[in-house]
N, CA, C and O of each residue as an XYZ file, in Angstrom:
820
protein
N     -66.855   -120.553    106.814
C     -66.697   -119.592    107.905
C     -66.696   -118.169    107.376
O     -67.383   -117.299    107.912
N     -65.901   -117.925    106.291
C     -65.839   -116.576    105.742
C     -67.193   -116.131    105.239
O     -67.588   -114.979    105.421
N     -67.923   -117.072    104.588
C     -69.254   -116.726    104.095
C     -70.182   -116.348    105.227
O     -70.977   -115.418    105.092
N     -70.095   -117.048    106.328
C     -70.937   -116.745    107.481
C     -70.626   -115.361    108.039
O     -71.531   -114.608    108.400
N     -69.335   -115.034    108.108
C     -68.926   -113.718    108.610
C     -69.428   -112.614    107.688
O     -69.919   -111.583    108.148
N     -69.302   -112.840    106.373
C     -69.761   -111.833    105.422
C     -71.272   -111.635    105.504
O     -71.755   -110.504    105.451
N     -72.015   -112.730    105.634
C     -73.466   -112.630    105.757
C     -73.857   -111.880    107.023
O     -74.795   -111.083    107.028
N     -73.116   -112.153    108.099
C     -73.398   -111.457    109.356
C     -73.123   -109.967    109.227
O     -73.872   -109.143    109.750
N     -72.034   -109.621    108.519
C     -71.697   -108.209    108.333
C     -72.756   -107.501    107.498
O     -73.148   -106.373    107.799
N     -73.221   -108.185    106.428
C     -74.278   -107.611    105.594
C     -75.559   -107.435    106.401
O     -76.243   -106.418    106.292
N     -75.874   -108.447    107.217
C     -77.066   -108.355    108.053
C     -76.984   -107.210    109.046
O     -77.969   -106.507    109.268
N     -75.815   -107.017    109.647
C     -75.633   -105.905    110.587
C     -75.765   -104.560    109.878
O     -76.369   -103.628    110.409
N     -75.198   -104.464    108.675
C     -75.279   -103.209    107.929
C     -76.715   -102.900    107.544
O     -77.148   -101.750    107.618
N     -77.464   -103.938    107.128
C     -78.859   -103.739    106.755
C     -79.687   -103.337    107.965
O     -80.569   -102.484    107.866
N     -79.400   -103.954    109.113
C     -80.106   -103.606    110.349
C     -79.804   -102.163    110.738
O     -80.701   -101.438    111.168
N     -78.556   -101.744    110.592
C     -78.183   -100.367    110.923
C     -78.903    -99.377    110.009
O     -79.341    -98.319    110.461
N     -79.028    -99.722    108.708
C     -79.746    -98.856    107.779
C     -81.204    -98.709    108.177
O     -81.745    -97.604    108.186
N     -81.834    -99.820    108.504
C     -83.246    -99.765    108.907
C     -83.425    -98.943    110.176
O     -84.403    -98.207    110.315
N     -82.487    -99.069    111.092
C     -82.576    -98.297    112.333
C     -82.450    -96.799    112.057
O     -83.166    -95.993    112.650
N     -81.534    -96.429    111.154
C     -81.367    -95.013    110.834
C     -82.613    -94.450    110.156
O     -83.033    -93.331    110.449
N     -83.201    -95.233    109.247
C     -84.423    -94.782    108.579
C     -85.559    -94.658    109.596
O     -86.319    -93.690    109.567
N     -85.672    -95.635    110.489
C     -86.713    -95.596    111.511
C     -86.515    -94.402    112.442
O     -87.480    -93.757    112.850
N     -85.250    -94.113    112.774
C     -84.956    -92.966    113.624
C     -85.357    -91.655    112.931
O     -85.884    -90.743    113.569
N     -85.103    -91.574    111.628
C     -85.500    -90.391    110.873
C     -87.014    -90.214    110.892
O     -87.517    -89.096    111.010
N     -87.737    -91.332    110.776
C     -89.198    -91.262    110.804
C     -89.700    -90.791    112.168
O     -90.623    -89.980    112.253
N     -89.086    -91.306    113.230
C     -89.502    -90.907    114.587
C     -89.259    -89.424    114.819
O     -90.132    -88.716    115.321
N     -88.065    -88.954    114.452
C     -87.760    -87.542    114.629
C     -88.654    -86.670    113.756
O     -89.081    -85.595    114.177
N     -88.939    -87.136    112.532
C     -89.838    -86.382    111.662
C     -91.235    -86.297    112.236
O     -91.870    -85.243    112.179
N     -91.721    -87.401    112.792
C     -93.035    -87.379    113.417
C     -93.101    -86.454    114.613
O     -94.068    -85.712    114.783
N     -92.069    -86.501    115.444
C     -92.028    -85.607    116.609
C     -91.997    -84.145    116.181
O     -92.682    -83.306    116.767
N     -91.195    -83.841    115.150
C     -91.115    -82.470    114.668
C     -92.441    -82.020    114.064
O     -92.862    -80.879    114.253
N     -93.103    -82.930    113.329
C     -94.389    -82.590    112.739
C     -95.439    -82.294    113.789
O     -96.201    -81.337    113.653
N     -95.488    -83.104    114.834
C     -96.449    -82.873    115.911
C     -96.128    -81.594    116.679
O     -97.020    -80.810    117.002
N     -94.844    -81.396    116.965
C     -94.442    -80.208    117.723
C     -94.730    -78.933    116.952
O     -95.022    -77.898    117.551
N     -94.651    -78.995    115.628
C     -94.903    -77.793    114.841
C     -96.372    -77.469    114.705
O     -96.726    -76.306    114.511
N     -97.245    -78.470    114.801
C     -98.672    -78.264    114.574
C     -99.434    -77.974    115.859
O    -100.330    -77.131    115.867
N     -99.094    -78.659    116.940
C     -99.866    -78.540    118.175
C     -99.924    -77.113    118.722
O    -101.016    -76.671    119.080
N     -98.808    -76.353    118.812
C     -98.921    -74.974    119.312
C     -99.870    -74.119    118.484
O    -100.597    -73.287    119.027
N     -99.864    -74.322    117.180
C    -100.788    -73.575    116.331
C    -102.228    -73.930    116.672
O    -103.094    -73.058    116.753
N    -102.470    -75.219    116.870
C    -103.817    -75.658    117.219
C    -104.257    -75.088    118.563
O    -105.408    -74.680    118.724
N    -103.339    -75.062    119.528
C    -103.677    -74.537    120.857
C    -104.008    -73.055    120.783
O    -105.002    -72.616    121.363
N    -103.203    -72.285    120.086
C    -103.438    -70.845    119.972
C    -104.722    -70.542    119.214
O    -105.415    -69.570    119.515
N    -105.034    -71.380    118.227
C    -106.214    -71.127    117.405
C    -107.504    -71.512    118.110
O    -108.580    -71.068    117.709
N    -107.418    -72.313    119.134
C    -108.634    -72.836    119.774
C    -108.718    -72.453    121.249
O    -109.370    -73.140    122.036
N    -108.058    -71.356    121.625
C    -107.997    -71.025    123.063
C    -109.354    -70.619    123.636
O    -109.531    -70.601    124.854
N    -110.305    -70.296    122.773
C    -111.622    -69.894    123.280
C    -112.647    -71.021    123.163
O    -113.824    -70.813    123.455
N    -112.215    -72.208    122.741
C    -113.117    -73.344    122.656
C    -113.218    -74.039    124.013
O    -112.372    -73.834    124.884
N    -114.243    -74.853    124.188
C    -114.293    -75.693    125.404
C    -113.067    -76.600    125.446
O    -112.561    -77.009    124.401
N    -112.588    -76.917    126.650
C    -111.340    -77.659    126.780
C    -111.380    -79.010    126.087
O    -110.388    -79.445    125.500
N    -112.556    -79.689    126.158
C    -112.635    -81.016    125.548
C    -112.570    -80.943    124.018
O    -111.985    -81.806    123.363
N    -113.195    -79.876    123.461
C    -113.129    -79.709    122.013
C    -111.721    -79.304    121.587
O    -111.214    -79.736    120.552
N    -111.108    -78.465    122.413
C    -109.729    -78.053    122.151
C    -108.791    -79.259    122.176
O    -107.924    -79.408    121.314
N    -108.982    -80.114    123.179
C    -108.128    -81.297    123.305
C    -108.309    -82.229    122.106
O    -107.335    -82.723    121.538
N    -109.562    -82.459    121.731
C    -109.826    -83.350    120.606
C    -109.218    -82.793    119.318
O    -108.639    -83.525    118.515
N    -109.364    -81.489    119.147
C    -108.822    -80.871    117.936
C    -107.295    -80.973    117.914
O    -106.710    -81.261    116.870
N    -106.652    -80.743    119.048
C    -105.189    -80.832    119.129
C    -104.706    -82.247    118.855
O    -103.683    -82.443    118.199
N    -105.456    -83.250    119.367
C    -105.067    -84.641    119.131
C    -105.143    -84.971    117.650
O    -104.245    -85.606    117.099
N    -106.229    -84.531    117.006
C    -106.396    -84.827    115.579
C    -105.338    -84.115    114.751
O    -104.685    -84.720    113.901
N    -105.175    -82.806    115.014
C    -104.220    -82.025    114.233
C    -102.786    -82.483    114.523
O    -101.965    -82.615    113.614
N    -102.502    -82.723    115.814
C    -101.171    -83.195    116.169
C    -100.868    -84.551    115.573
O     -99.748    -84.800    115.127
N    -101.874    -85.446    115.561
C    -101.673    -86.755    114.950
C    -101.416    -86.652    113.455
O    -100.577    -87.364    112.905
N    -102.156    -85.746    112.802
C    -101.923    -85.534    111.371
C    -100.533    -84.994    111.099
O     -99.860    -85.416    110.159
N    -100.110    -84.050    111.937
C     -98.767    -83.500    111.774
C     -97.692    -84.542    112.028
O     -96.676    -84.580    111.334
N     -97.923    -85.394    113.035
C     -96.945    -86.443    113.347
C     -96.851    -87.442    112.196
O     -95.758    -87.881    111.837
N     -98.004    -87.802    111.617
C     -97.995    -88.757    110.505
C     -97.265    -88.175    109.299
O     -96.420    -88.838    108.697
N     -97.596    -86.929    108.950
C     -96.933    -86.295    107.807
C     -95.432    -86.157    108.049
O     -94.627    -86.374    107.143
N     -95.062    -85.794    109.278
C     -93.644    -85.657    109.605
C     -92.916    -86.985    109.543
O     -91.768    -87.054    109.103
N     -93.593    -88.051    109.990
C     -92.970    -89.380    109.955
C     -92.759    -89.842    108.513
O     -91.726    -90.429    108.191
N     -93.736    -89.575    107.647
C     -93.591    -89.955    106.233
C     -92.427    -89.199    105.600
O     -91.611    -89.776    104.881
N     -92.365    -87.895    105.880
C     -91.273    -87.086    105.333
C     -89.929    -87.548    105.889
O     -88.948    -87.649    105.153
N     -89.890    -87.828    107.196
C     -88.643    -88.279    107.810
C     -88.174    -89.604    107.248
O     -86.980    -89.789    107.013
N     -89.102    -90.533    107.028
C     -88.740    -91.830    106.451
C     -88.209    -91.661    105.034
O     -87.222    -92.287    104.651
N     -88.876    -90.805    104.259
C     -88.427    -90.569    102.880
C     -87.035    -89.952    102.855
O     -86.172    -90.368    102.081
N     -86.826    -88.944    103.723
C     -85.498    -88.318    103.776
C     -84.444    -89.292    104.271
O     -83.302    -89.262    103.815
N     -84.827    -90.162    105.210
C     -83.892    -91.158    105.709
C     -83.477    -92.137    104.630
O     -82.310    -92.521    104.553
N     -84.427    -92.547    103.789
C     -84.092    -93.467    102.698
C     -83.184    -92.796    101.674
O     -82.265    -93.422    101.147
N     -83.442    -91.528    101.395
C     -82.567    -90.799    100.478
C     -81.154    -90.696    101.059
O     -80.164    -90.866    100.347
N     -81.077    -90.417    102.354
C     -79.764    -90.322    102.998
C     -79.012    -91.650    102.904
O     -77.789    -91.659    102.761
N     -79.736    -92.771    102.982
C     -79.088    -94.074    102.879
C     -78.568    -94.330    101.470
O     -77.530    -94.969    101.298
N     -79.288    -93.831    100.455
C     -78.797    -93.956     99.079
C     -77.482    -93.201     98.941
O     -76.526    -93.714     98.358
N     -77.430    -91.981     99.477
C     -76.189    -91.192     99.405
C     -75.088    -91.855    100.227
O     -73.926    -91.867     99.821
N     -75.453    -92.399    101.370
C     -74.462    -93.057    102.227
C     -73.837    -94.249    101.517
O     -72.655    -94.536    101.708
N     -74.624    -94.947    100.696
C     -74.123    -96.150    100.020
C     -73.039    -95.830     99.002
O     -72.315    -96.731     98.580
N     -72.909    -94.566     98.595
C     -71.875    -94.190     97.625
C     -70.557    -93.829     98.298
O     -69.558    -93.622     97.609
N     -70.528    -93.750     99.615
C     -69.321    -93.339    100.323
C     -68.328    -94.493    100.414
O     -68.705    -95.653    100.582
N     -67.061    -94.142    100.298
C     -66.016    -95.135    100.432
C     -65.616    -95.333    101.879
O     -66.167    -94.700    102.780
N     -64.654    -96.215    102.096
C     -64.163    -96.494    103.446
C     -63.544    -95.236    104.046
O     -62.692    -94.600    103.426
N     -63.972    -94.884    105.243
C     -63.444    -93.709    105.924
C     -63.993    -92.396    105.417
O     -63.616    -91.339    105.921
N     -64.877    -92.433    104.431
C     -65.459    -91.201    103.877
C     -66.752    -90.877    104.611
O     -67.512    -91.778    104.965
N     -66.998    -89.602    104.839
C     -68.236    -89.207    105.507
C     -68.827    -87.976    104.838
O     -68.116    -87.138    104.283
N     -70.135    -87.896    104.908
C     -70.851    -86.752    104.343
C     -70.694    -85.550    105.269
O     -70.832    -85.665    106.487
N     -70.403    -84.396    104.668
C     -70.173    -83.193    105.460
C     -71.353    -82.218    105.405
O     -71.717    -81.628    106.422
N     -71.939    -82.052    104.241
C     -73.042    -81.106    104.128
C     -73.790    -81.287    102.834
O     -73.291    -81.891    101.884
N     -75.014    -80.747    102.807
C     -75.831    -80.813    101.607
C     -76.419    -79.428    101.363
O     -76.904    -78.778    102.290
N     -76.373    -78.980    100.104
C     -76.782    -77.631     99.749
C     -77.795    -77.672     98.619
O     -77.528    -78.239     97.559
N     -78.944    -77.080     98.839
C     -79.927    -76.957     97.775
C     -79.432    -75.928     96.767
O     -79.002    -74.837     97.139
N     -79.497    -76.288     95.486
C     -78.958    -75.408     94.446
C     -79.893    -75.380     93.245
O     -80.688    -76.294     93.026
N     -79.776    -74.304     92.475
C     -80.435    -74.212     91.177
C     -79.373    -74.130     90.104
O     -78.369    -73.435     90.260
N     -79.597    -74.845     89.011
C     -78.658    -74.816     87.903
C     -78.877    -73.548     87.073
O     -80.009    -73.149     86.799
N     -77.772    -72.937     86.687
C     -77.807    -71.744     85.846
C     -77.115    -72.079     84.528
O     -75.898    -72.261     84.517
N     -77.848    -72.166     83.417
C     -77.225    -72.503     82.132
C     -76.192    -71.460     81.722
O     -76.264    -70.304     82.137
N     -75.241    -71.879     80.910
C     -74.232    -70.960     80.393
C     -74.897    -69.848     79.589
O     -75.843    -70.086     78.838
N     -74.388    -68.632     79.757
C     -74.904    -67.499     79.011
C     -76.167    -66.897     79.580
O     -76.637    -65.871     79.089
N     -76.733    -67.519     80.619
C     -77.956    -67.010     81.240
C     -77.588    -66.177     82.460
O     -76.754    -66.575     83.274
N     -78.219    -65.021     82.571
C     -77.946    -64.157     83.719
C     -78.384    -64.852     85.005
O     -79.461    -65.443     85.068
N     -77.553    -64.775     86.007
C     -77.823    -65.480     87.260
C     -79.026    -64.875     87.972
O     -79.115    -63.656     88.114
N     -79.949    -65.717     88.419
C     -81.063    -65.208     89.235
C     -80.599    -64.874     90.640
O     -79.496    -65.237     91.049
N     -81.439    -64.190     91.359
C     -81.114    -63.862     92.755
C     -81.088    -65.145     93.578
O     -81.742    -66.124     93.217
N     -80.334    -65.150     94.689
C     -80.364    -66.320     95.579
C     -81.806    -66.649     95.959
O     -82.589    -65.751     96.271
N     -82.151    -67.915     95.932
C     -83.552    -68.266     96.129
C     -83.863    -68.494     97.594
O     -82.978    -68.764     98.406
N     -85.144    -68.380     97.910
C     -85.599    -68.546     99.278
C     -85.762    -70.024     99.601
O     -85.774    -70.873     98.709
N     -85.887    -70.315    100.884
C     -85.976    -71.703    101.326
C     -87.221    -72.404    100.780
O     -87.202    -73.617    100.574
N     -88.311    -71.647    100.542
C     -89.526    -72.291    100.050
C     -89.583    -72.341     98.528
O     -90.558    -72.846     97.972
N     -88.559    -71.827     97.837
C     -88.484    -71.965     96.385
C     -88.174    -73.412     96.033
O     -87.458    -74.101     96.760
N     -88.718    -73.864     94.913
C     -88.525    -75.268     94.542
C     -87.245    -75.468     93.748
O     -86.919    -74.671     92.868
N     -86.534    -76.518     94.057
C     -85.432    -77.005     93.248
C     -85.284    -78.492     93.506
O     -85.472    -78.950     94.633
N     -84.950    -79.243     92.476
C     -84.790    -80.688     92.641
C     -83.329    -81.084     92.813
O     -83.022    -82.263     92.985
N     -82.418    -80.097     92.768
C     -80.990    -80.401     92.793
C     -80.343    -80.036     94.129
O     -80.775    -79.111     94.817
N     -79.308    -80.780     94.471
C     -78.534    -80.483     95.676
C     -77.096    -80.937     95.464
O     -76.830    -81.926     94.781
N     -76.179    -80.191     96.066
C     -74.772    -80.566     96.093
C     -74.468    -81.172     97.459
O     -74.863    -80.627     98.490
N     -73.766    -82.297     97.460
C     -73.354    -82.930     98.703
C     -71.835    -82.927     98.783
O     -71.152    -83.392     97.871
N     -71.321    -82.401     99.874
C     -69.880    -82.421    100.102
C     -69.547    -83.569    101.038
O     -70.228    -83.790    102.040
N     -68.491    -84.295    100.698
C     -67.978    -85.334    101.580
C     -66.499    -85.037    101.838
O     -65.946    -84.084    101.290
N     -65.882    -85.837    102.652
C     -64.466    -85.635    102.937
C     -63.592    -85.961    101.734
O     -62.422    -85.581    101.705
N     -64.147    -86.668    100.727
C     -63.352    -87.078     99.574
C     -63.816    -86.494     98.255
O     -63.038    -86.442     97.302
N     -65.082    -86.046     98.173
C     -65.609    -85.677     96.863
C     -66.768    -84.683     96.964
O     -67.245    -84.345     98.048
N     -67.192    -84.234     95.788
C     -68.381    -83.401     95.652
C     -69.342    -84.118     94.720
O     -68.942    -84.627     93.673
N     -70.620    -84.155     95.107
C     -71.613    -84.888     94.338
C     -72.798    -83.988     94.020
O     -73.191    -83.149     94.831
N     -73.362    -84.171     92.830
C     -74.611    -83.501     92.461
C     -75.708    -84.550     92.406
O     -75.568    -85.580     91.747
N     -76.815    -84.273     93.116
C     -77.945    -85.190     93.177
C     -79.206    -84.485     92.694
O     -79.352    -83.271     92.837
N     -80.108    -85.268     92.120
C     -81.452    -84.768     91.827
C     -82.437    -85.505     92.716
O     -82.396    -86.730     92.834
N     -83.315    -84.745     93.336
C     -84.299    -85.280     94.285
C     -83.647    -85.951     95.490
O     -84.320    -86.665     96.233
N     -82.357    -85.734     95.693
C     -81.685    -86.253     96.871
C     -81.264    -87.703     96.781
O     -80.630    -88.215     97.703
N     -81.608    -88.397     95.665
C     -81.227    -89.809     95.580
C     -80.855    -90.248     94.158
O     -80.447    -91.393     93.964
N     -80.985    -89.371     93.169
C     -80.587    -89.706     91.802
C     -79.244    -89.044     91.504
O     -79.191    -87.824     91.350
N     -78.154    -89.816     91.417
C     -76.827    -89.218     91.206
C     -76.683    -88.645     89.800
O     -77.052    -89.288     88.817
N     -76.139    -87.418     89.713
C     -75.872    -86.777     88.432
C     -74.387    -86.861     88.091
O     -74.025    -87.210     86.967
N     -73.532    -86.542     89.054
C     -72.095    -86.757     88.903
C     -71.445    -86.747     90.272
O     -72.006    -86.255     91.251
N     -70.242    -87.307     90.311
C     -69.471    -87.384     91.553
C     -68.000    -87.336     91.186
O     -67.527    -88.148     90.391
N     -67.258    -86.367     91.775
C     -65.842    -86.210     91.442
C     -65.022    -85.983     92.711
O     -65.456    -85.267     93.613
N     -63.844    -86.590     92.778
C     -62.938    -86.298     93.900
C     -62.536    -84.828     93.883
O     -62.521    -84.181     92.836
N     -62.208    -84.315     95.075
C     -61.808    -82.903     95.175
C     -60.589    -82.608     94.309
O     -60.441    -81.491     93.815
N     -59.716    -83.594     94.120
C     -58.497    -83.358     93.343
C     -58.799    -83.044     91.885
O     -57.952    -82.480     91.194
N     -59.990    -83.398     91.401
C     -60.347    -83.167     90.006
C     -61.155    -81.890     89.793
O     -61.469    -81.539     88.656
N     -61.489    -81.202     90.865
C     -62.438    -80.096     90.776
C     -61.792    -78.736     91.018
O     -60.772    -78.613     91.695
N     -62.423    -77.731     90.443
C     -62.080    -76.345     90.749
C     -63.377    -75.556     90.885
O     -64.226    -75.593     89.995
N     -63.529    -74.839     92.001
C     -64.701    -74.020     92.245
C     -64.297    -72.554     92.233
O     -63.262    -72.186     92.788
N     -65.105    -71.726     91.606
C     -64.839    -70.290     91.544
C     -66.172    -69.543     91.606
O     -67.241    -70.144     91.503
N     -66.089    -68.240     91.775
C     -67.280    -67.407     91.883
C     -67.423    -66.509     90.665
O     -66.442    -65.942     90.185
N     -68.642    -66.382     90.170
C     -69.035    -65.362     89.210
C     -70.173    -64.594     89.853
O     -71.333    -65.001     89.777
N     -69.831    -63.470     90.494
C     -70.778    -62.753     91.348
C     -71.237    -63.718     92.446
O     -70.415    -64.159     93.248
N     -72.547    -64.059     92.500
C     -72.996    -64.993     93.544
C     -73.240    -66.388     92.986
O     -73.895    -67.205     93.633
N     -72.721    -66.671     91.793
C     -72.871    -67.984     91.172
C     -71.597    -68.800     91.413
O     -70.489    -68.309     91.200
N     -71.765    -70.052     91.858
C     -70.640    -70.962     92.033
C     -70.446    -71.726     90.729
O     -71.362    -72.388     90.241
N     -69.237    -71.627     90.168
C     -68.906    -72.294     88.913
C     -67.987    -73.471     89.229
O     -66.941    -73.302     89.856
N     -68.389    -74.667     88.788
C     -67.632    -75.880     89.088
C     -67.134    -76.482     87.784
O     -67.918    -76.762     86.878
N     -65.835    -76.676     87.699
C     -65.239    -77.319     86.527
C     -64.536    -78.594     86.961
O     -64.039    -78.703     88.082
N     -64.507    -79.565     86.040
C     -63.875    -80.848     86.305
C     -62.938    -81.242     85.191
O     -62.548    -80.396     84.387
N     -62.567    -82.508     85.122
C     -61.598    -82.964     84.118
C     -62.054    -82.711     82.685
O     -61.219    -82.451     81.818
N     -63.360    -82.780     82.414
C     -63.877    -82.615     81.066
C     -64.403    -81.205     80.807
O     -65.001    -80.956     79.760
N     -64.192    -80.281     81.742
C     -64.671    -78.911     81.550
C     -65.748    -78.542     82.554
O     -65.729    -78.988     83.701
N     -66.685    -77.722     82.105
C     -67.710    -77.186     82.991
C     -68.671    -78.275     83.456
O     -69.254    -78.993     82.643
N     -68.829    -78.390     84.775
C     -69.791    -79.319     85.360
C     -71.105    -78.635     85.694
O     -72.152    -79.280     85.734
N     -71.054    -77.337     85.932
C     -72.286    -76.624     86.224
C     -72.047    -75.277     86.867
O     -71.009    -75.021     87.476
N     -73.055    -74.416     86.707
C     -73.101    -73.112     87.383
C     -74.309    -73.164     88.307
O     -75.403    -73.546     87.891
N     -74.103    -72.774     89.572
C     -75.141    -72.990     90.573
C     -75.393    -71.735     91.409
O     -74.469    -71.005     91.767
N     -76.663    -71.509     91.704
C     -77.065    -70.524     92.700
C     -77.502    -71.287     93.936
O     -78.303    -72.218     93.846
N     -76.977    -70.895     95.095
C     -77.273    -71.594     96.334
C     -78.410    -70.919     97.078
O     -78.769    -69.775     96.799
N     -78.969    -71.655     98.032
C     -80.039    -71.114     98.859
C     -79.579    -69.844     99.565
O     -78.387    -69.649     99.803
N     -80.526    -68.999     99.893
C     -80.213    -67.684    100.447
C     -79.436    -67.767    101.753
O     -78.636    -66.878    102.045
N     -79.655    -68.826    102.553
C     -78.988    -68.911    103.856
C     -77.597    -69.528    103.764
O     -76.972    -69.775    104.795
N     -77.096    -69.783    102.551
C     -75.760    -70.346    102.355
C     -74.875    -69.290    101.702
O     -75.270    -68.670    100.715
N     -73.683    -69.087    102.251
C     -72.721    -68.145    101.678
C     -71.883    -68.884    100.648
O     -71.081    -69.742    101.018
N     -72.047    -68.572     99.348
C     -71.326    -69.330     98.316
C     -69.814    -69.300     98.489
O     -69.141    -70.303     98.252
N     -69.269    -68.136     98.908
C     -67.818    -68.026     99.063
C     -67.282    -69.014    100.093
O     -66.154    -69.489     99.967
N     -68.084    -69.326    101.115
C     -67.649    -70.287    102.129
C     -67.545    -71.689    101.535
O     -66.640    -72.448    101.882
N     -68.473    -72.031    100.638
C     -68.400    -73.331     99.979
C     -67.156    -73.409     99.098
O     -66.478    -74.436     99.076
N     -66.852    -72.337     98.376
C     -65.662    -72.317     97.525
C     -64.401    -72.431     98.372
O     -63.477    -73.162     98.016
N     -64.357    -71.707     99.495
C     -63.195    -71.766    100.373
C     -63.000    -73.165    100.941
O     -61.884    -73.685    100.960
N     -64.095    -73.776    101.406
C     -64.001    -75.140    101.941
C     -63.548    -76.119    100.866
O     -62.755    -77.022    101.133
N     -64.060    -75.934     99.639
C     -63.670    -76.822     98.545
C     -62.184    -76.691     98.230
O     -61.508    -77.691     97.991
N     -61.674    -75.463     98.230
C     -60.250    -75.253     97.958
C     -59.378    -75.900     99.034
O     -58.317    -76.444     98.727
N     -59.815    -75.844    100.284
C     -59.049    -76.461    101.366
C     -59.048    -77.978    101.229
O     -58.013    -78.622    101.397
N     -60.216    -78.548    100.922
C     -60.287    -79.999    100.747
C     -59.493    -80.432     99.520
O     -58.868    -81.492     99.524
N     -59.516    -79.633     98.494
C     -58.776    -79.957     97.278
C     -57.275    -79.927     97.549
O     -56.536    -80.757     97.018
N     -56.820    -78.990     98.360
C     -55.398    -78.892     98.678
C     -54.914    -80.104     99.463
O     -53.742    -80.472     99.382
N     -55.810    -80.722    100.217
C     -55.434    -81.892    101.017
C     -55.557    -83.190    100.230
O     -55.032    -84.220    100.651
N     -56.252    -83.151     99.083
C     -56.523    -84.372     98.346
C     -55.254    -84.938     97.735
O     -54.430    -84.177     97.228
N     -55.073    -86.248     97.768
C     -53.898    -86.862     97.136
C     -53.997    -86.764     95.618
O     -55.091    -86.783     95.054
N     -52.847    -86.659     94.967
C     -52.818    -86.600     93.515
C     -53.377    -85.321     92.969
O     -53.916    -85.304     91.862
N     -53.262    -84.234     93.727
C     -53.839    -82.961     93.295
C     -53.063    -82.415     92.109
O     -51.852    -82.219     92.216
N     -53.727    -82.160     90.965
C     -53.041    -81.577     89.825
C     -52.809    -80.103     90.038
O     -53.409    -79.493     90.922
N     -51.924    -79.519     89.214
C     -51.716    -78.076     89.297
C     -53.009    -77.389     88.934
O     -53.616    -77.717     87.915
N     -53.444    -76.446     89.741
C     -54.740    -75.826     89.537
C     -54.579    -74.340     89.306
O     -53.580    -73.744     89.708
N     -55.591    -73.729     88.642
C     -55.548    -72.295     88.432
C     -55.728    -71.552     89.730
O     -56.118    -72.132     90.744
N     -55.447    -70.282     89.695
C     -55.593    -69.454     90.885
C     -57.036    -69.476     91.357
O     -57.947    -69.345     90.538
N     -57.278    -69.642     92.682
C     -58.656    -69.694     93.180
C     -59.443    -68.440     92.830
O     -60.670    -68.489     92.738
N     -58.758    -67.317     92.634
C     -59.467    -66.079     92.338
C     -59.782    -65.915     90.872
O     -60.559    -65.039     90.494
N     -59.170    -66.775     90.018
C     -59.384    -66.637     88.593
C     -60.705    -67.252     88.189
O     -61.150    -68.214     88.816
N     -61.365    -66.707     87.125
C     -62.626    -67.286     86.683
C     -62.417    -68.706     86.208
O     -61.383    -69.027     85.624
N     -63.388    -69.549     86.455
C     -63.305    -70.951     86.032
C     -63.393    -71.025     84.520
O     -64.128    -70.261     83.896
N     -62.639    -71.949     83.930
C     -62.679    -72.148     82.496
C     -63.224    -73.535     82.210
O     -63.122    -74.434     83.045
N     -63.780    -73.700     81.073
C     -64.298    -75.015     80.689
C     -65.557    -74.894     79.902
O     -66.217    -73.856     79.953
N     -65.905    -75.879     79.201
C     -67.125    -75.851     78.412
C     -67.831    -77.173     78.520
O     -67.277    -78.173     78.978
N     -69.057    -77.151     78.091
C     -69.842    -78.375     78.152
C     -69.266    -79.396     77.194
O     -69.786    -80.507     77.091
């Protein structure tokens, strides 16, 4: 009986994962089509209506397909991150970041179209660093972490010292991430005595 219940629970969880991935693909396809069709309409307003319609169908279909592929890929990555969450834990936000090596002058906040393979994910229990959105680099409970600012660079230290220096995307206010982290850390059980939030982070590789 217990085995049957466990198998049913696993089956339900797997079905829920597939549904979420499928939903991501559908939304991605809709977004891809919606983003391409207006451009096609504006670009072909002087064409015959039948040629305009055919062109919009082709371009819109291409946009929908590309959006669906991207949505499915992002959905699968989200499921990988979801699988690392504990009971009652939920993902709160994800931030695209660039790593800044020690001793290197911080670059300017990067634009949304700048490339980076790294992202920080905040959950109700921890902070995680991912590469490509699905390859885990590290994961630490808030009680083990300290976040501080060096100009516009977020410095994160953990039990073994420096975990990384990060520049966030231009549309993210780094100080807000540090403030949120300090609040979550204050609520975390087993919180060790921590340095002043305004003090520079200490630690080494």
